[in-house]
PDB file of C-alpha atoms in Angstrom:
ATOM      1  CA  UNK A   1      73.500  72.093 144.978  1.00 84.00           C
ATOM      2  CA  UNK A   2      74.771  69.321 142.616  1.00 94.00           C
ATOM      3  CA  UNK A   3      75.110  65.581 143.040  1.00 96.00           C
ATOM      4  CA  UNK A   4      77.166  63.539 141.020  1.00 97.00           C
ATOM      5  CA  UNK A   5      76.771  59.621 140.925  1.00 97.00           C
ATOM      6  CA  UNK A   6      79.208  57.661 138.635  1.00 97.00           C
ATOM      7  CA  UNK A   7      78.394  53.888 137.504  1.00 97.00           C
ATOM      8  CA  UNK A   8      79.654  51.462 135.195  1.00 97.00           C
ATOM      9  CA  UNK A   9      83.086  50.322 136.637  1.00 98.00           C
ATOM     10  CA  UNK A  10      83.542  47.279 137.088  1.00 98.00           C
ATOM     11  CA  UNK A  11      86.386  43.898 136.880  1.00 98.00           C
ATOM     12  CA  UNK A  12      87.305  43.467 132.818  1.00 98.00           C
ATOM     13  CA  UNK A  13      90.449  41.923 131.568  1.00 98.00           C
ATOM     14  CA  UNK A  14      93.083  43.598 129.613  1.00 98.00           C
ATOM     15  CA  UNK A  15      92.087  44.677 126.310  1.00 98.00           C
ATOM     16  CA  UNK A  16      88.164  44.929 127.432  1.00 98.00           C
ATOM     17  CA  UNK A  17      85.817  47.977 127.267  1.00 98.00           C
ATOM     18  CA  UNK A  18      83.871  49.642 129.363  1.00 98.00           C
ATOM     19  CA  UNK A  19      81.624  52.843 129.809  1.00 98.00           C
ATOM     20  CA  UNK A  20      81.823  55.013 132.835  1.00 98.00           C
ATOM     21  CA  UNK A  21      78.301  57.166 133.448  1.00 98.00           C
ATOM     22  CA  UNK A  22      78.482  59.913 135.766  1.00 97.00           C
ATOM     23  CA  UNK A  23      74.867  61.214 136.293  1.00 96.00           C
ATOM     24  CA  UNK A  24      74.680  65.118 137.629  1.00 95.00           C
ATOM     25  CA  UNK A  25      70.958  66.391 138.999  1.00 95.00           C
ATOM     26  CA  UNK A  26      71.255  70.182 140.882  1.00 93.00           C
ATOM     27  CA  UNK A  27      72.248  73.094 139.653  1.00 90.00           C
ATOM     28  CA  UNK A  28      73.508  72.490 136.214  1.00 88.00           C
ATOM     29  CA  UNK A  29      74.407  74.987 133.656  1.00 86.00           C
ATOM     30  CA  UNK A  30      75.569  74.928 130.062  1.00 83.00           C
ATOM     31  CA  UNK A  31      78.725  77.029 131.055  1.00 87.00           C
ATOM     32  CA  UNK A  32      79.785  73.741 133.262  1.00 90.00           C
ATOM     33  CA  UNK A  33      82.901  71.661 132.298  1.00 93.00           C
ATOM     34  CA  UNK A  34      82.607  68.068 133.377  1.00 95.00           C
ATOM     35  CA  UNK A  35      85.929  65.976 133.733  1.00 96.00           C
ATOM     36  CA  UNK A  36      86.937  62.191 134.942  1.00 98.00           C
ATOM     37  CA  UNK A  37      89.443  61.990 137.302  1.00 98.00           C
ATOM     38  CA  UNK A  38      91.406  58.375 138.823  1.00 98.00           C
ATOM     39  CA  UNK A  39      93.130  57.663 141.232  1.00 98.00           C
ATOM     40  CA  UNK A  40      94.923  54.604 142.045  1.00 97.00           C
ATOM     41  CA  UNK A  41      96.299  52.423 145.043  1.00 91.00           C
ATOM     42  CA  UNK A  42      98.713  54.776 146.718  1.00 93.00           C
ATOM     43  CA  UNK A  43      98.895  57.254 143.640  1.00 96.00           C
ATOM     44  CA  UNK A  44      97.984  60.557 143.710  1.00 96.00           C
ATOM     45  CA  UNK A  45      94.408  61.160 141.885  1.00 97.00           C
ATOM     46  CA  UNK A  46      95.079  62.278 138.227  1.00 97.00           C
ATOM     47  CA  UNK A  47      93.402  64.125 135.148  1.00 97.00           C
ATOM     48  CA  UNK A  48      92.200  61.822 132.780  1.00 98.00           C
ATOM     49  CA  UNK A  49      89.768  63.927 130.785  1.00 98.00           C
ATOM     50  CA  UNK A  50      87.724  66.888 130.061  1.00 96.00           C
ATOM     51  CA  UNK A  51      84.847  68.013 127.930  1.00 95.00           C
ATOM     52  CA  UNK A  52      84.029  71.713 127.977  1.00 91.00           C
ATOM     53  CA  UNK A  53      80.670  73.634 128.336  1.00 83.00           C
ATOM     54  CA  UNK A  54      81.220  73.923 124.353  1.00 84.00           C
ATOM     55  CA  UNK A  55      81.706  70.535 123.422  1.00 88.00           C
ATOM     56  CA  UNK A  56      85.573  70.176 122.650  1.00 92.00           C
ATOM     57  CA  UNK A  57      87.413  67.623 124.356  1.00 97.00           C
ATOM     58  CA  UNK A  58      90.821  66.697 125.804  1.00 97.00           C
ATOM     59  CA  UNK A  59      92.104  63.294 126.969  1.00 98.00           C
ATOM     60  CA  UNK A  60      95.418  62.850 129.182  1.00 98.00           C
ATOM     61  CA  UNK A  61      98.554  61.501 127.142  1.00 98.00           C
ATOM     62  CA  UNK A  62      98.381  58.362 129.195  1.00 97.00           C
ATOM     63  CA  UNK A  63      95.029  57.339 127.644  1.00 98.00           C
ATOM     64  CA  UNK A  64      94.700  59.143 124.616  1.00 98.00           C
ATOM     65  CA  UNK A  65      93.596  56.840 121.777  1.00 98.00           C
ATOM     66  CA  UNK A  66      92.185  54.647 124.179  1.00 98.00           C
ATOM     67  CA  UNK A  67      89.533  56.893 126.206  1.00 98.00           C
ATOM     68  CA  UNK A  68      86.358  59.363 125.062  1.00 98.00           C
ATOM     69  CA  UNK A  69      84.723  61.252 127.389  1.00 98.00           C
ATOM     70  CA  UNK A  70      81.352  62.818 126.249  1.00 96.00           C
ATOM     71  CA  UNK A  71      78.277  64.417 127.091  1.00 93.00           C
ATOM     72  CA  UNK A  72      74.523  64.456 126.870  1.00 92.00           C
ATOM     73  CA  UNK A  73      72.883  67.761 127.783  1.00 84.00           C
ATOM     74  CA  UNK A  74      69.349  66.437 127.353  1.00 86.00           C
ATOM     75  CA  UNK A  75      70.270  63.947 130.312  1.00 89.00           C
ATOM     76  CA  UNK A  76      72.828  66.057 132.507  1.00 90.00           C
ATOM     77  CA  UNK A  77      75.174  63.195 132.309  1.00 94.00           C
ATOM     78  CA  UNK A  78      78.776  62.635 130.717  1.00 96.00           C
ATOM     79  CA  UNK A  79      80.335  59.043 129.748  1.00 98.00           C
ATOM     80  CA  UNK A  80      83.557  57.733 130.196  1.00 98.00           C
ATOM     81  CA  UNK A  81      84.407  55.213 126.813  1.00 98.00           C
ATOM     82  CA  UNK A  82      87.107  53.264 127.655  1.00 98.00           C
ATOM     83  CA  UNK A  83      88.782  50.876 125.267  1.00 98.00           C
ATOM     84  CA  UNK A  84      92.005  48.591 125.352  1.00 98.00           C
ATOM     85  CA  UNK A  85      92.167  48.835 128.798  1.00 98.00           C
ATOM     86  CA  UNK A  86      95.170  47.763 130.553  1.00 98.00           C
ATOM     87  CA  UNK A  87      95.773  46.951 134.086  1.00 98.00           C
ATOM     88  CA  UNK A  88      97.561  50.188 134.871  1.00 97.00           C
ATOM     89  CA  UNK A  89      93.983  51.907 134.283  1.00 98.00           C
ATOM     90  CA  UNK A  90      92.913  50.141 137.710  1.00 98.00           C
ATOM     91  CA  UNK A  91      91.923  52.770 139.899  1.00 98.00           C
ATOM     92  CA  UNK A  92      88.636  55.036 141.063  1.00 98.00           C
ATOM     93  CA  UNK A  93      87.219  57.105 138.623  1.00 98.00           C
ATOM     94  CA  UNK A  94      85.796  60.362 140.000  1.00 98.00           C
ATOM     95  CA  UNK A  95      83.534  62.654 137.792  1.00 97.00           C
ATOM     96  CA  UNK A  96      84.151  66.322 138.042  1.00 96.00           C
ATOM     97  CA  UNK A  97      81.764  69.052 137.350  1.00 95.00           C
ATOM     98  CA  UNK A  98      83.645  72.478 137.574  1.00 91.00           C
ATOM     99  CA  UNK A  99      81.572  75.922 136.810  1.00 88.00           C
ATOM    100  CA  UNK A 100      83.406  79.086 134.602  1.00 85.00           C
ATOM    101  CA  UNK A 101      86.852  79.737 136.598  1.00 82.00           C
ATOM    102  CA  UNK A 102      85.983  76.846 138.703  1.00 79.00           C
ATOM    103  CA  UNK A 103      83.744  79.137 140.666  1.00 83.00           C
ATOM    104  CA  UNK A 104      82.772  75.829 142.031  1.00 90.00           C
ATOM    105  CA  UNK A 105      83.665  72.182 141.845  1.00 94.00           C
ATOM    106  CA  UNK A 106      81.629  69.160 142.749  1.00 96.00           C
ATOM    107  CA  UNK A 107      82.759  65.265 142.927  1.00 97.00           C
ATOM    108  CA  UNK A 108      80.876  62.326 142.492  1.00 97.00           C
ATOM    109  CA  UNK A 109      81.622  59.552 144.973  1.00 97.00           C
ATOM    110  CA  UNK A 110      83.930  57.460 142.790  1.00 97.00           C
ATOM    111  CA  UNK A 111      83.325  53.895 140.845  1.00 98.00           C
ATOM    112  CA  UNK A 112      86.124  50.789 140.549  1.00 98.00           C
ATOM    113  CA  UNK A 113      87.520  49.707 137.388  1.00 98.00           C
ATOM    114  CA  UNK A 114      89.969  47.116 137.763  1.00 98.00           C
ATOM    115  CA  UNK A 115      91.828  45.699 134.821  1.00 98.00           C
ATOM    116  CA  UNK A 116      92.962  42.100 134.801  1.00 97.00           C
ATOM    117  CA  UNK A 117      95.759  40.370 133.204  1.00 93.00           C
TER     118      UNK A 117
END
């Protein structure tokens, strides 16, 4: 029912930007939470961060300061900011969609950011 497709990773050195897009068509609904999710070489995939079917946000400790997820309704997608990026954000970045009570949960198929020293 949904599709997610993530783009905009990518090989940046430390201290570079870059903007994750994660791109949902299906099913969507205004009651949907969308998060970004990493994982990296032989690491376990981790929360990075969430923005709610209202709006409010929340960033893991890790990249807080650094990272701002957000969302545009009008296009069903959500973006990934990522600033001052270090070489310890090298991973796969997944984008999550999750319904109320995660009813259900779809991934996207992952993009690369790797972080150079």
């Amino acid at each position: 029912q949904v599709q997610l497709v993530e783009s905009g990773g990518g090989l940046v050195q430390a201290g570079g930007s870059l903007r994750l897009s994660c791109a949902a068509s299906g099913s969507i609904y205004g009651s949907d939470s969308m998060a970004w999710y990493r994982q990296a070489p032989g690491k376990q995939r981790e929360w990075v961060a969430t923005i709610a079917s209202r709006g409010n946000t929340n960033v893991a400790d890790s990249v807080k300061g650094r990272f701002t997820i957000s969302r545009d309704y009008a296009k069903n997608t959500v973006y990934l900011q990522m600033n001052s990026l270090k070489p310890e954000d090298t991973a796969v970045y997944y984008c999550n969609l999750g319904g109320p009570q995660r009813a259900r949960t779809y991934w996207g198929q992952g993009t690369q950011v790797t972080v150079s020293s």
